[in-house]
Tab-separated table of N, CA and C in Angstrom:
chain	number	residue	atom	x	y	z
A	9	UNK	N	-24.825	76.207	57.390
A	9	UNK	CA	-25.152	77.407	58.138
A	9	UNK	C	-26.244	77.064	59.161
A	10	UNK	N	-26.233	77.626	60.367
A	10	UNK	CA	-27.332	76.964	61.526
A	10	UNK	C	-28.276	77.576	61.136
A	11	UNK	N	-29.223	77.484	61.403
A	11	UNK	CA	-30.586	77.559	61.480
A	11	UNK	C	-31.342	78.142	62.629
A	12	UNK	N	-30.785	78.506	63.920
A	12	UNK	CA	-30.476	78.651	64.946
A	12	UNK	C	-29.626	80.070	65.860
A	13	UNK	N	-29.926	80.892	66.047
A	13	UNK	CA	-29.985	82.041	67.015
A	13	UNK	C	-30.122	82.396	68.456
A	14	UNK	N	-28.839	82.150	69.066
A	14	UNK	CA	-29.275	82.729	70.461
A	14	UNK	C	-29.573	84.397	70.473
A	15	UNK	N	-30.425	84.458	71.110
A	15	UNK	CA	-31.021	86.138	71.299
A	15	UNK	C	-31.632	86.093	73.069
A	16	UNK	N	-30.637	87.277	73.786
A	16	UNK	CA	-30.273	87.776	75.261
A	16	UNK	C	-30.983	89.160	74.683
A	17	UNK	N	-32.130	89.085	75.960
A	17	UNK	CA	-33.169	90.266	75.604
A	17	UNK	C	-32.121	90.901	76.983
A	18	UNK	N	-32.021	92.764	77.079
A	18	UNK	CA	-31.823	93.450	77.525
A	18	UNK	C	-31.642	93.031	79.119
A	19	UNK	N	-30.247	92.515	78.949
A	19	UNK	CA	-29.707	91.736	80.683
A	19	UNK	C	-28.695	93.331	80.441
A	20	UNK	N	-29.426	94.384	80.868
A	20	UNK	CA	-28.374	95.676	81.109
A	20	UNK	C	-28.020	96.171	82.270
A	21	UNK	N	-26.943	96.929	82.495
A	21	UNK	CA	-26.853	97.167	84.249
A	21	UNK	C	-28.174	97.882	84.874
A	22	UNK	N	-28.613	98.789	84.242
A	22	UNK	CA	-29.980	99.191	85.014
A	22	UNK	C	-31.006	98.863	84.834
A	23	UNK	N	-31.115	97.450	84.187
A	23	UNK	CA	-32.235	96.428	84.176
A	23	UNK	C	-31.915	95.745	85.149
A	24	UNK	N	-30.831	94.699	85.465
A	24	UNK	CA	-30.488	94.198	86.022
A	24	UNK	C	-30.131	94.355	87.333
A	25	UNK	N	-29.215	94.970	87.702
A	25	UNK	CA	-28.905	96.154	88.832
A	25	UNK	C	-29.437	97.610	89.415
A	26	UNK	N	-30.668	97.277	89.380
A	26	UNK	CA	-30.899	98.578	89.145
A	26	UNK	C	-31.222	98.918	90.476
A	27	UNK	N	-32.548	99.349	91.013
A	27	UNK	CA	-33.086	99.835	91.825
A	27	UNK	C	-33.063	98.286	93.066
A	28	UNK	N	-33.864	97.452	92.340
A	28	UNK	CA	-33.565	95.843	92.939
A	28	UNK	C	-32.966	94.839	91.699
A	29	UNK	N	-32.292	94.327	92.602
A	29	UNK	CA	-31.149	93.447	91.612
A	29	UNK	C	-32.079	92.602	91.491
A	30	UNK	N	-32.018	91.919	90.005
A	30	UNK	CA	-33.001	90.775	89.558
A	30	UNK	C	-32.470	89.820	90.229
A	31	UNK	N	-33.721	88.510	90.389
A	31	UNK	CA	-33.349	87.542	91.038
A	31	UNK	C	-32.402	86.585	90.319
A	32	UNK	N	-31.624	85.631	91.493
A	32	UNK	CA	-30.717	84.717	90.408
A	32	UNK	C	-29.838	84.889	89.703
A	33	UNK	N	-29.716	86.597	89.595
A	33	UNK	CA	-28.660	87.002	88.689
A	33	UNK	C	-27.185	86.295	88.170
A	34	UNK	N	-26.594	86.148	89.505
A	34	UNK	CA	-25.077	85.590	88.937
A	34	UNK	C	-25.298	84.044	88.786
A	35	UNK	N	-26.325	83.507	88.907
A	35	UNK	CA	-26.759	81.786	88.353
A	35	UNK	C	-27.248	82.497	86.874
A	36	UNK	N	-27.535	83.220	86.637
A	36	UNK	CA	-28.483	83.726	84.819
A	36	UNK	C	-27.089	83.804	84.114
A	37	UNK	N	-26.330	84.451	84.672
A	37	UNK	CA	-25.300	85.178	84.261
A	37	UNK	C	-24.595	84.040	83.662
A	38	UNK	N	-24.415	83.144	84.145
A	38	UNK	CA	-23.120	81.747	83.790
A	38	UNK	C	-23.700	81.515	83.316
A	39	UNK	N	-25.365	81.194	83.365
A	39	UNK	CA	-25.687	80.475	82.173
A	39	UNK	C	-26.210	80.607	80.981
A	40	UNK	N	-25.945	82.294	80.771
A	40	UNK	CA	-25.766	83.118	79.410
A	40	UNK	C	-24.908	82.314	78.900
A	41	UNK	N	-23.468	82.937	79.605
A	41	UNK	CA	-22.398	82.560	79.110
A	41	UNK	C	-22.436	81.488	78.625
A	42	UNK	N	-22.826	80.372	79.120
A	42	UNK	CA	-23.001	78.909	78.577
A	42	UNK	C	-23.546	78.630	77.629
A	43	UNK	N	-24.820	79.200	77.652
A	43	UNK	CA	-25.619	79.292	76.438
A	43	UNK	C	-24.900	80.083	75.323
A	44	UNK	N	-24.128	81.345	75.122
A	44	UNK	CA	-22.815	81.525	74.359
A	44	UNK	C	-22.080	81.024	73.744
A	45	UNK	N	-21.342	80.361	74.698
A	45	UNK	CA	-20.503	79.426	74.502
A	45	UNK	C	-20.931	78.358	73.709
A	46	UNK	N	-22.093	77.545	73.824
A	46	UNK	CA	-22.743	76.777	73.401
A	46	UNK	C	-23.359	76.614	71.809
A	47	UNK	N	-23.560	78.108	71.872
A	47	UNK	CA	-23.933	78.680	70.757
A	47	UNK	C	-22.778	79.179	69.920
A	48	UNK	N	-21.719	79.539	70.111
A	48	UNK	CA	-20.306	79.724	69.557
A	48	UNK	C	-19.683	78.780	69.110
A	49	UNK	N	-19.733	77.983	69.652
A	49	UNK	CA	-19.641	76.210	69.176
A	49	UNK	C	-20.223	75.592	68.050
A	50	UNK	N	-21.903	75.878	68.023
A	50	UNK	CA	-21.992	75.750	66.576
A	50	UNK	C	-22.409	76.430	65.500
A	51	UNK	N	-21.446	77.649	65.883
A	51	UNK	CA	-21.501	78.521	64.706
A	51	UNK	C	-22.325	79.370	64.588
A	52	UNK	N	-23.520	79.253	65.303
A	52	UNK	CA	-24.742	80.240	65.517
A	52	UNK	C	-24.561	81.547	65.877
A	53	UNK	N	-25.325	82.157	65.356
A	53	UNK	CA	-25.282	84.147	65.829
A	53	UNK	C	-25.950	84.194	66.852
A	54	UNK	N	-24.991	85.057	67.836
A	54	UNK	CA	-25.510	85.846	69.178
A	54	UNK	C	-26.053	86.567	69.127
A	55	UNK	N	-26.673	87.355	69.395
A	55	UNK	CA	-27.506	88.302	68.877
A	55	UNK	C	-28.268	89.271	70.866
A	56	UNK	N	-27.888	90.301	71.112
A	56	UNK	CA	-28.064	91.256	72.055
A	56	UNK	C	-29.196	91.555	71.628
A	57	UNK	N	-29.995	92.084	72.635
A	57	UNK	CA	-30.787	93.223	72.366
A	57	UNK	C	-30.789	94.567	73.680
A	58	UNK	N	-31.037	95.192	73.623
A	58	UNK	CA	-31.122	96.485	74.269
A	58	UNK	C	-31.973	97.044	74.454
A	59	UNK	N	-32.315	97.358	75.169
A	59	UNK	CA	-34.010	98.281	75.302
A	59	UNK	C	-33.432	100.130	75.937
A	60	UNK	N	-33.914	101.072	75.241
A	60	UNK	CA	-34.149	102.379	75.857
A	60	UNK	C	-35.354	103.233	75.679
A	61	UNK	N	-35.096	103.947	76.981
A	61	UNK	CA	-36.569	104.643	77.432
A	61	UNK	C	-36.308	105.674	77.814
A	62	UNK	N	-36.945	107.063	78.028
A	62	UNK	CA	-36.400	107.997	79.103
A	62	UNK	C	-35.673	107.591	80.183
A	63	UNK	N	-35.933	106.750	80.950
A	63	UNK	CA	-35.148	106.346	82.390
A	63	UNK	C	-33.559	105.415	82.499
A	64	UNK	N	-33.656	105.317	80.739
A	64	UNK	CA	-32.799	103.873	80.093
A	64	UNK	C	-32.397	104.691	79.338
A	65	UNK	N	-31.418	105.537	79.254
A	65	UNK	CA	-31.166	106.587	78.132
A	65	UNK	C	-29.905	105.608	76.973
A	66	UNK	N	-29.894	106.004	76.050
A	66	UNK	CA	-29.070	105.034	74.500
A	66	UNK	C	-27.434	105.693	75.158
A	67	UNK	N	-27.041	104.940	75.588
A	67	UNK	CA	-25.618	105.020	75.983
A	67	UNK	C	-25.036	105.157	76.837
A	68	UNK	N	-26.130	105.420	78.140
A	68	UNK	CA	-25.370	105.827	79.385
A	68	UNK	C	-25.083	104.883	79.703
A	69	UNK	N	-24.257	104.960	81.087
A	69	UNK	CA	-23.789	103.693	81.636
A	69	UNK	C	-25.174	102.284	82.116
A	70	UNK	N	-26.170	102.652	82.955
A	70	UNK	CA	-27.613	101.861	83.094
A	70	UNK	C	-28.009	101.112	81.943
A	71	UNK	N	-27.127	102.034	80.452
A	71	UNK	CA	-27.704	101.266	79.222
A	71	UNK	C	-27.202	99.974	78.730
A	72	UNK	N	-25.935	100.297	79.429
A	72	UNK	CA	-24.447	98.989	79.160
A	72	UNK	C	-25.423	97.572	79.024
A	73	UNK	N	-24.924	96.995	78.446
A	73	UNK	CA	-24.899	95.656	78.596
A	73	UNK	C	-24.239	95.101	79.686
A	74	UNK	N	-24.376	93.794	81.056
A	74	UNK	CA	-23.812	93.639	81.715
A	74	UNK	C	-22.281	93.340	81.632
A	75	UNK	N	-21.508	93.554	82.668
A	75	UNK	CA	-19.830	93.327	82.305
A	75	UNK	C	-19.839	91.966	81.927
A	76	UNK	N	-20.700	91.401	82.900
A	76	UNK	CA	-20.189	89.682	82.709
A	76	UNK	C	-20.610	88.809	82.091
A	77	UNK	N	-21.185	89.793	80.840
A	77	UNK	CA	-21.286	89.115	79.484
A	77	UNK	C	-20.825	88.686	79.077
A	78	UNK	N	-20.130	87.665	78.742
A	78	UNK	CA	-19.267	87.017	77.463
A	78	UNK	C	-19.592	87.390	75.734
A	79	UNK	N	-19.641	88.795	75.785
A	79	UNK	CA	-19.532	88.988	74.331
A	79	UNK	C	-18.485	89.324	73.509
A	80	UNK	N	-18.216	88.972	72.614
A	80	UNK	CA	-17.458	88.966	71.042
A	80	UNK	C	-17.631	90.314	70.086
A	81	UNK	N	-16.488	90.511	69.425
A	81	UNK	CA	-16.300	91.349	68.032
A	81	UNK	C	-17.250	90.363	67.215
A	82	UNK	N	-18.452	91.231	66.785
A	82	UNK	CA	-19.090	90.296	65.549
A	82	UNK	C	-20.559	89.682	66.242
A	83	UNK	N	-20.723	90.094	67.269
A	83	UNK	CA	-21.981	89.471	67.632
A	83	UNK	C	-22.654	90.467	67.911
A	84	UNK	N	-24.207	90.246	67.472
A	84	UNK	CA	-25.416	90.957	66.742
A	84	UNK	C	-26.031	92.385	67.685
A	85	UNK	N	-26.491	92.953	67.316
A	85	UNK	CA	-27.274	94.011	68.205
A	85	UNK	C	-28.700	94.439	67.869
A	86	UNK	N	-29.155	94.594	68.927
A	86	UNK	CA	-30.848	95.266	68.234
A	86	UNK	C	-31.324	96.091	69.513
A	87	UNK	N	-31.767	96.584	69.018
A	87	UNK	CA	-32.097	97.882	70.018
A	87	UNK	C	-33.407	98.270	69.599
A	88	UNK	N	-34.086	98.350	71.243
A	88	UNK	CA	-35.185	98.601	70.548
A	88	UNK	C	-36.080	99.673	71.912
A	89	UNK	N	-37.425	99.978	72.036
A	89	UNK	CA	-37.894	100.997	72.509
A	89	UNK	C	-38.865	100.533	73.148
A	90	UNK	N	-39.850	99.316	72.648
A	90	UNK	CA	-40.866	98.498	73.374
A	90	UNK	C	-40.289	96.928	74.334
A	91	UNK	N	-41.371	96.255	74.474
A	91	UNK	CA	-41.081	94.828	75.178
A	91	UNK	C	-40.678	93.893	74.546
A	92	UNK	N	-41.452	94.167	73.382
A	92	UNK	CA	-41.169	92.910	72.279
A	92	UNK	C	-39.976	93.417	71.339
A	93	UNK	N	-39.312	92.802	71.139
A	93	UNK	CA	-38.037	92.820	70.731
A	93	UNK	C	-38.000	92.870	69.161
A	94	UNK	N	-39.095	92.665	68.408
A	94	UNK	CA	-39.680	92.239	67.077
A	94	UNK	C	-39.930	94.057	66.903
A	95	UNK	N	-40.952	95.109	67.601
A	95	UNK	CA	-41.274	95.871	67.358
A	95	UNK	C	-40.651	96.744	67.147
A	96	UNK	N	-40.709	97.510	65.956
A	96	UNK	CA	-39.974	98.559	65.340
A	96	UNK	C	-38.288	98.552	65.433
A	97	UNK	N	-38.117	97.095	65.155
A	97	UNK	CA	-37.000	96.421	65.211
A	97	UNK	C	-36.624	96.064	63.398
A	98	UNK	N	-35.211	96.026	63.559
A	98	UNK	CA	-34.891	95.285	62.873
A	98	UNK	C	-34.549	93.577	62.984
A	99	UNK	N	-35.123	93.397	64.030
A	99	UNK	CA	-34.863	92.092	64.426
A	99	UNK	C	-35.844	90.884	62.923
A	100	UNK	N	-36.528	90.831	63.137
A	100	UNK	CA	-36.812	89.755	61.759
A	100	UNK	C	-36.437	89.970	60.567
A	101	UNK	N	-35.704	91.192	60.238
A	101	UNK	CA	-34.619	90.938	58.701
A	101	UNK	C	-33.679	90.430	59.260
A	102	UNK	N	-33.332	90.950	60.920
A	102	UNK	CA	-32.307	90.037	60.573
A	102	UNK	C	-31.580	88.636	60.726
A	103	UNK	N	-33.006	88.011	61.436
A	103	UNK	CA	-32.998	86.899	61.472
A	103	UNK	C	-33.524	85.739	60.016
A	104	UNK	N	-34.199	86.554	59.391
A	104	UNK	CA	-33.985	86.548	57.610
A	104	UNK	C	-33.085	86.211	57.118
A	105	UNK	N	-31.867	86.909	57.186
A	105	UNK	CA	-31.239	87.332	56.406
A	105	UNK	C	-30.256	86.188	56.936
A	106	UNK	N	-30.074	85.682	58.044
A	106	UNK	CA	-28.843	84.702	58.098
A	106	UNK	C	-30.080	82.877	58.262
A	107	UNK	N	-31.002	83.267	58.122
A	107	UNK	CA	-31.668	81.855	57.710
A	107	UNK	C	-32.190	81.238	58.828
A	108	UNK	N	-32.320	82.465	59.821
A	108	UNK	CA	-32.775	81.680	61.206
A	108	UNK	C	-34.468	81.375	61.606
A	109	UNK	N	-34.560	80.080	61.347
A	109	UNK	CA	-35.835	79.781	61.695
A	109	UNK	C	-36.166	79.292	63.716
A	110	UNK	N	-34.969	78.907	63.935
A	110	UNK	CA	-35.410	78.315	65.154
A	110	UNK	C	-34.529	79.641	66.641
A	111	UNK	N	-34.752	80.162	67.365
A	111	UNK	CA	-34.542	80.853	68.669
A	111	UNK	C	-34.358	80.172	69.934
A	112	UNK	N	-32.880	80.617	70.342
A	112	UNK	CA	-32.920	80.090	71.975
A	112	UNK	C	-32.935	81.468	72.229
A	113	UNK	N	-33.620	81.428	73.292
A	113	UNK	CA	-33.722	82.789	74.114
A	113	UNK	C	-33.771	83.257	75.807
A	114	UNK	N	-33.195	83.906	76.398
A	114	UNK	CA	-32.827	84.055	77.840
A	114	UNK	C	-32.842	85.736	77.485
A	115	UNK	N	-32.796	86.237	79.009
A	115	UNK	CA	-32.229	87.429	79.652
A	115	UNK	C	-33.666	87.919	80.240
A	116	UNK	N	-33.926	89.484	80.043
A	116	UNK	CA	-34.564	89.899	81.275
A	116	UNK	C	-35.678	90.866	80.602
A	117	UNK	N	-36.882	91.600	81.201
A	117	UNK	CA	-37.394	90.919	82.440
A	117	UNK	C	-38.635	89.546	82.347
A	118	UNK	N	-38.107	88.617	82.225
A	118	UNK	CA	-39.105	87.239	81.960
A	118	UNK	C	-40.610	87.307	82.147
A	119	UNK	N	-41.309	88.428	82.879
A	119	UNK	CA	-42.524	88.702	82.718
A	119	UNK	C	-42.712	89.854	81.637
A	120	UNK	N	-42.131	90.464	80.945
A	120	UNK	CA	-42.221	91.816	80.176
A	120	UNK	C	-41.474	91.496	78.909
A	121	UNK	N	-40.082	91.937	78.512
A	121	UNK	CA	-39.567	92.136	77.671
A	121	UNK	C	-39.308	90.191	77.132
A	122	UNK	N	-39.076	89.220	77.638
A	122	UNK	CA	-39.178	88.419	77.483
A	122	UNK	C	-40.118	87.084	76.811
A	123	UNK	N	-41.320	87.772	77.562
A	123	UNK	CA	-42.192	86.650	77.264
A	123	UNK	C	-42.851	87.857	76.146
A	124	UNK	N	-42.866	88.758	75.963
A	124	UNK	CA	-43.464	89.369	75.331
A	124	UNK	C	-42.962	89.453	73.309
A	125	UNK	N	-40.779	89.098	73.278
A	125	UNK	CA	-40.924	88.604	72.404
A	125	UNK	C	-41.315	87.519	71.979
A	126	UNK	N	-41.058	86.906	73.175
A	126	UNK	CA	-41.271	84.717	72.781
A	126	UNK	C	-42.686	84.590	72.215
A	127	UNK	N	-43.250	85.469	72.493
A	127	UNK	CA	-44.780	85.450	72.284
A	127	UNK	C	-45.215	85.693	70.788
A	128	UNK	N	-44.294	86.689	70.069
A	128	UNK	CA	-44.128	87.339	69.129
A	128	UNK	C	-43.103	86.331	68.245
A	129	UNK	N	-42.600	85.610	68.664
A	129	UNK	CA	-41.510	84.770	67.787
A	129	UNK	C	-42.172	83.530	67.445
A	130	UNK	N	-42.943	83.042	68.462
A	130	UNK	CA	-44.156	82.028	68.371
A	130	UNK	C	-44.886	82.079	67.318
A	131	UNK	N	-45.436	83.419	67.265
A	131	UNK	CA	-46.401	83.722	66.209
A	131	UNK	C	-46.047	83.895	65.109
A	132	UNK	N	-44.702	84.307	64.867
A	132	UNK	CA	-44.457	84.126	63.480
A	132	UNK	C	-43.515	83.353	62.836
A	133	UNK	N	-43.403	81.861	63.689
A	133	UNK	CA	-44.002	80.640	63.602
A	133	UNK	C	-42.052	80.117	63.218
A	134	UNK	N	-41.434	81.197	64.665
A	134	UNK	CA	-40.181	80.441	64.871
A	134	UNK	C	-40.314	79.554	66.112
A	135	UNK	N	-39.310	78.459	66.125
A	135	UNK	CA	-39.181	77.263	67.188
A	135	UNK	C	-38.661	77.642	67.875
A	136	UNK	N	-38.948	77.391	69.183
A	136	UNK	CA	-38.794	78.784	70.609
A	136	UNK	C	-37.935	77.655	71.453
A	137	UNK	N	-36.640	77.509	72.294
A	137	UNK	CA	-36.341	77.069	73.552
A	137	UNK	C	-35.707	78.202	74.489
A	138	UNK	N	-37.136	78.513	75.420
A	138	UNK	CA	-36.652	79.389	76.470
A	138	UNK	C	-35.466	78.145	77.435
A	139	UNK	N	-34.402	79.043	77.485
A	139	UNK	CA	-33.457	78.804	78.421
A	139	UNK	C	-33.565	79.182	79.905
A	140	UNK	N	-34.589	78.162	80.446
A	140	UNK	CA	-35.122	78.374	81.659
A	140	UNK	C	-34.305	78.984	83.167
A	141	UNK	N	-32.944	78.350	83.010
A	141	UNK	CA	-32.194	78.783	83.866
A	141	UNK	C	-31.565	80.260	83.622
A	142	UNK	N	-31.759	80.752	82.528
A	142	UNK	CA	-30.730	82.059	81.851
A	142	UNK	C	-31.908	83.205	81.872
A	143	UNK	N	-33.020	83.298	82.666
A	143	UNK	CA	-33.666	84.615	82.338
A	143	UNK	C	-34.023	85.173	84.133
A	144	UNK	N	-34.660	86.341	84.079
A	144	UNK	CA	-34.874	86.708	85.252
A	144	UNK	C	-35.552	88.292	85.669
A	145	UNK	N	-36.094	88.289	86.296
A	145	UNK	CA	-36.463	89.512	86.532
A	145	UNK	C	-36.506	89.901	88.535
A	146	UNK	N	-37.197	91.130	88.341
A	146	UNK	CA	-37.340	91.611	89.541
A	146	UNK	C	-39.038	91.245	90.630
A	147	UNK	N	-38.763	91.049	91.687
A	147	UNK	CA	-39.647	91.165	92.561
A	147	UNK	C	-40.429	92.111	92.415
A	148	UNK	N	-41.773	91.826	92.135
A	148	UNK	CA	-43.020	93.316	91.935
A	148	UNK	C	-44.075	92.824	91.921
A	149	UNK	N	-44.872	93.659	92.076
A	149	UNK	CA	-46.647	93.050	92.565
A	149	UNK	C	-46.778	92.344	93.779
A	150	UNK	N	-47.517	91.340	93.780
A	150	UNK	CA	-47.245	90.089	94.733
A	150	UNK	C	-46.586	89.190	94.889
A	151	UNK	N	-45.735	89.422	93.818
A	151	UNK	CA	-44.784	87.632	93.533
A	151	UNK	C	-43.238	87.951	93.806
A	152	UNK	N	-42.099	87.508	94.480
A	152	UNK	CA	-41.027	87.520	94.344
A	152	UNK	C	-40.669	87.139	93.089
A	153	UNK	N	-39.453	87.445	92.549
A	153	UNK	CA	-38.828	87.504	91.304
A	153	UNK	C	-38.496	85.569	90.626
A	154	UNK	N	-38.182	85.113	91.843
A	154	UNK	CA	-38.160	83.813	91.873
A	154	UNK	C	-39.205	82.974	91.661
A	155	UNK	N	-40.501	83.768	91.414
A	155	UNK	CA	-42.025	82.718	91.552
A	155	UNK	C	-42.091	83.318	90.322
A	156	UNK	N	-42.017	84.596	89.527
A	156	UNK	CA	-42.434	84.940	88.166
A	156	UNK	C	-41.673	84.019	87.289
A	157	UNK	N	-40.402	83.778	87.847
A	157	UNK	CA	-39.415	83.075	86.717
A	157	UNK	C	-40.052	81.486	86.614
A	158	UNK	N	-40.308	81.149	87.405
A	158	UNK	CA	-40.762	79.392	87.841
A	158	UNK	C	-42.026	79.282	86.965
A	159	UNK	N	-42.950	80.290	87.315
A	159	UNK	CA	-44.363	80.267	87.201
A	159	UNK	C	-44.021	80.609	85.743
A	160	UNK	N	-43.290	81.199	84.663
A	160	UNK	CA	-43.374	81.570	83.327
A	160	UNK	C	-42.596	79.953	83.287
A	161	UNK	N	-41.713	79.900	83.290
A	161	UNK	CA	-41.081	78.654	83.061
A	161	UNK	C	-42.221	77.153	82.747
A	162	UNK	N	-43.097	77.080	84.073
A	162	UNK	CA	-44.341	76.246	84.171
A	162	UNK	C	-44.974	76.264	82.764
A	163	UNK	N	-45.396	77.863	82.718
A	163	UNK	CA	-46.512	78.028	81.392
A	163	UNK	C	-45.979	78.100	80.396
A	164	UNK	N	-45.071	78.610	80.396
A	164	UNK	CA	-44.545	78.141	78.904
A	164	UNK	C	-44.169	76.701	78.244
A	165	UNK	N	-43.492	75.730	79.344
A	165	UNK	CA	-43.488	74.410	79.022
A	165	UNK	C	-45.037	73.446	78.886
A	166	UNK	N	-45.613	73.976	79.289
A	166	UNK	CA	-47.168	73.495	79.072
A	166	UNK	C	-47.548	74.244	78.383
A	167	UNK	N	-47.090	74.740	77.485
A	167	UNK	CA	-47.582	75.541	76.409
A	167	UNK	C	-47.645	74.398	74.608
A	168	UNK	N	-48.776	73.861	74.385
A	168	UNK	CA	-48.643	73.573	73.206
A	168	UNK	C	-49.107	73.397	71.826
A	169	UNK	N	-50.011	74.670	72.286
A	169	UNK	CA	-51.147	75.273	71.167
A	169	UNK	C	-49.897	76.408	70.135
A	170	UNK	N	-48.660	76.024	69.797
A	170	UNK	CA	-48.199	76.699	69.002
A	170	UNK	C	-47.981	75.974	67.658
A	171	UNK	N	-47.719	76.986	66.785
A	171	UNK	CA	-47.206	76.309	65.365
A	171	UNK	C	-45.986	75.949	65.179
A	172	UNK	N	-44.955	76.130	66.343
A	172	UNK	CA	-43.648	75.193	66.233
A	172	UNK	C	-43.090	74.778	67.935
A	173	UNK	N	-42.595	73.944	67.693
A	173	UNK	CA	-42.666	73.428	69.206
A	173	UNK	C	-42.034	74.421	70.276
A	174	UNK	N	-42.293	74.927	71.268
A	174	UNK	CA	-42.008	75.959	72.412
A	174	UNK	C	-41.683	75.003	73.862
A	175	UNK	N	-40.241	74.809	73.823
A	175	UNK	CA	-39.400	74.213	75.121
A	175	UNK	C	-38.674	74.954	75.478
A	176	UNK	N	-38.946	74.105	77.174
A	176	UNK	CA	-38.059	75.202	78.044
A	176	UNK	C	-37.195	74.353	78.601
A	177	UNK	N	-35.820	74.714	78.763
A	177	UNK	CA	-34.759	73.325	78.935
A	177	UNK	C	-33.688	74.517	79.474
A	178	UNK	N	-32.878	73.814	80.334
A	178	UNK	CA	-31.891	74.675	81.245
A	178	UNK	C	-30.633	74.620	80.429
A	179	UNK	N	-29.682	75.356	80.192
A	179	UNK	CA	-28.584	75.397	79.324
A	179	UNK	C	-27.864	74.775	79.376
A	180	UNK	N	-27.371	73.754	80.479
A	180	UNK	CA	-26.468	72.318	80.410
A	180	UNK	C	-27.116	71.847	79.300
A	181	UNK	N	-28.334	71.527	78.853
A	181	UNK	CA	-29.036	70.998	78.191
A	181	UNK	C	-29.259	71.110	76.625
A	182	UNK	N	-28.963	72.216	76.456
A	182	UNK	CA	-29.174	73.011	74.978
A	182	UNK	C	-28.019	72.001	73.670
């Protein structure tokens, strides 16, 4: 049984598409899929997550998961209300429960909902490979969407004050 979990934080149409289309999108997009695929291969659980809010309502269409997902009958869901994907989640039973110590992880938004579980998965001292090419967010503040993704990518691979090793490797690679 793997040991091993891909988990796609909330790549939804009105995350994604929304107001401004995240950067990179249809390059993230294939290399979900890849990372999928990749992960389907050896047997590992997929595992979605979903985020809703007032503006993100639980079912409307904005809530969808993207079309050009490559998802399966049988692959995981979690839904949740904050950034971190851990909170008021069922997400760590149920990564418990099928024996998963180690996380690949991609989707959106790589400054928020993203780094905010990796941060949280770190700490409770699962082995992290952000899938550098598979995440993404939107242009905001001062930074184009393309400098948040690079610049998290940077810090997280120079990241190595954790209790299990935290790499960032592009999904040809995985």
């Amino acid at each position: 049984m793997p040991d091993t979990a891909l988990l796609i934080i909330d790549v939804q149409v009105g995350v994604v598409e929304g107001e401004l289309r995240a950067a990179r999108l249809d390059s993230v997009l294939d290399n979900l899929n890849l990372a999928i695929a990749k992960a389907r291969q050896r047997g590992m659980p997929v595992i979605f997550v979903q985020h809703e809010e007032d503006d993100l309502p639980h079912g409307s269409a904005a809530w969808q998961l993207h079309p050009k997902l490559a998802r399966q009958d049988g692959d995981l869901q979690v839904f949740k209300r904050y950034g971190d994907s851990f909170c008021e989640t069922d997400l760590a039973q149920l990564l418990q429960s099928h024996g998963i110590s180690k996380l690949w992880i991609g989707g959106a938004a790589t400054d928020f909902c993203v780094d905010s579980t990796l941060r949280n998965a770190v700490s409770r001292g699962y082995q992290i490979t952000v899938i550098g090419d598979a995440h993404t967010t939107v242009s905001a503040f001062a930074l184009s969407g393309e400098q948040v993704i690079d610049h998290f990518n940077a810090a997280w691979g120079a990241s190595s004050a954790t209790p299990q090793p935290l790499r960032v490797l592009p999904a040809a690679e995985l």
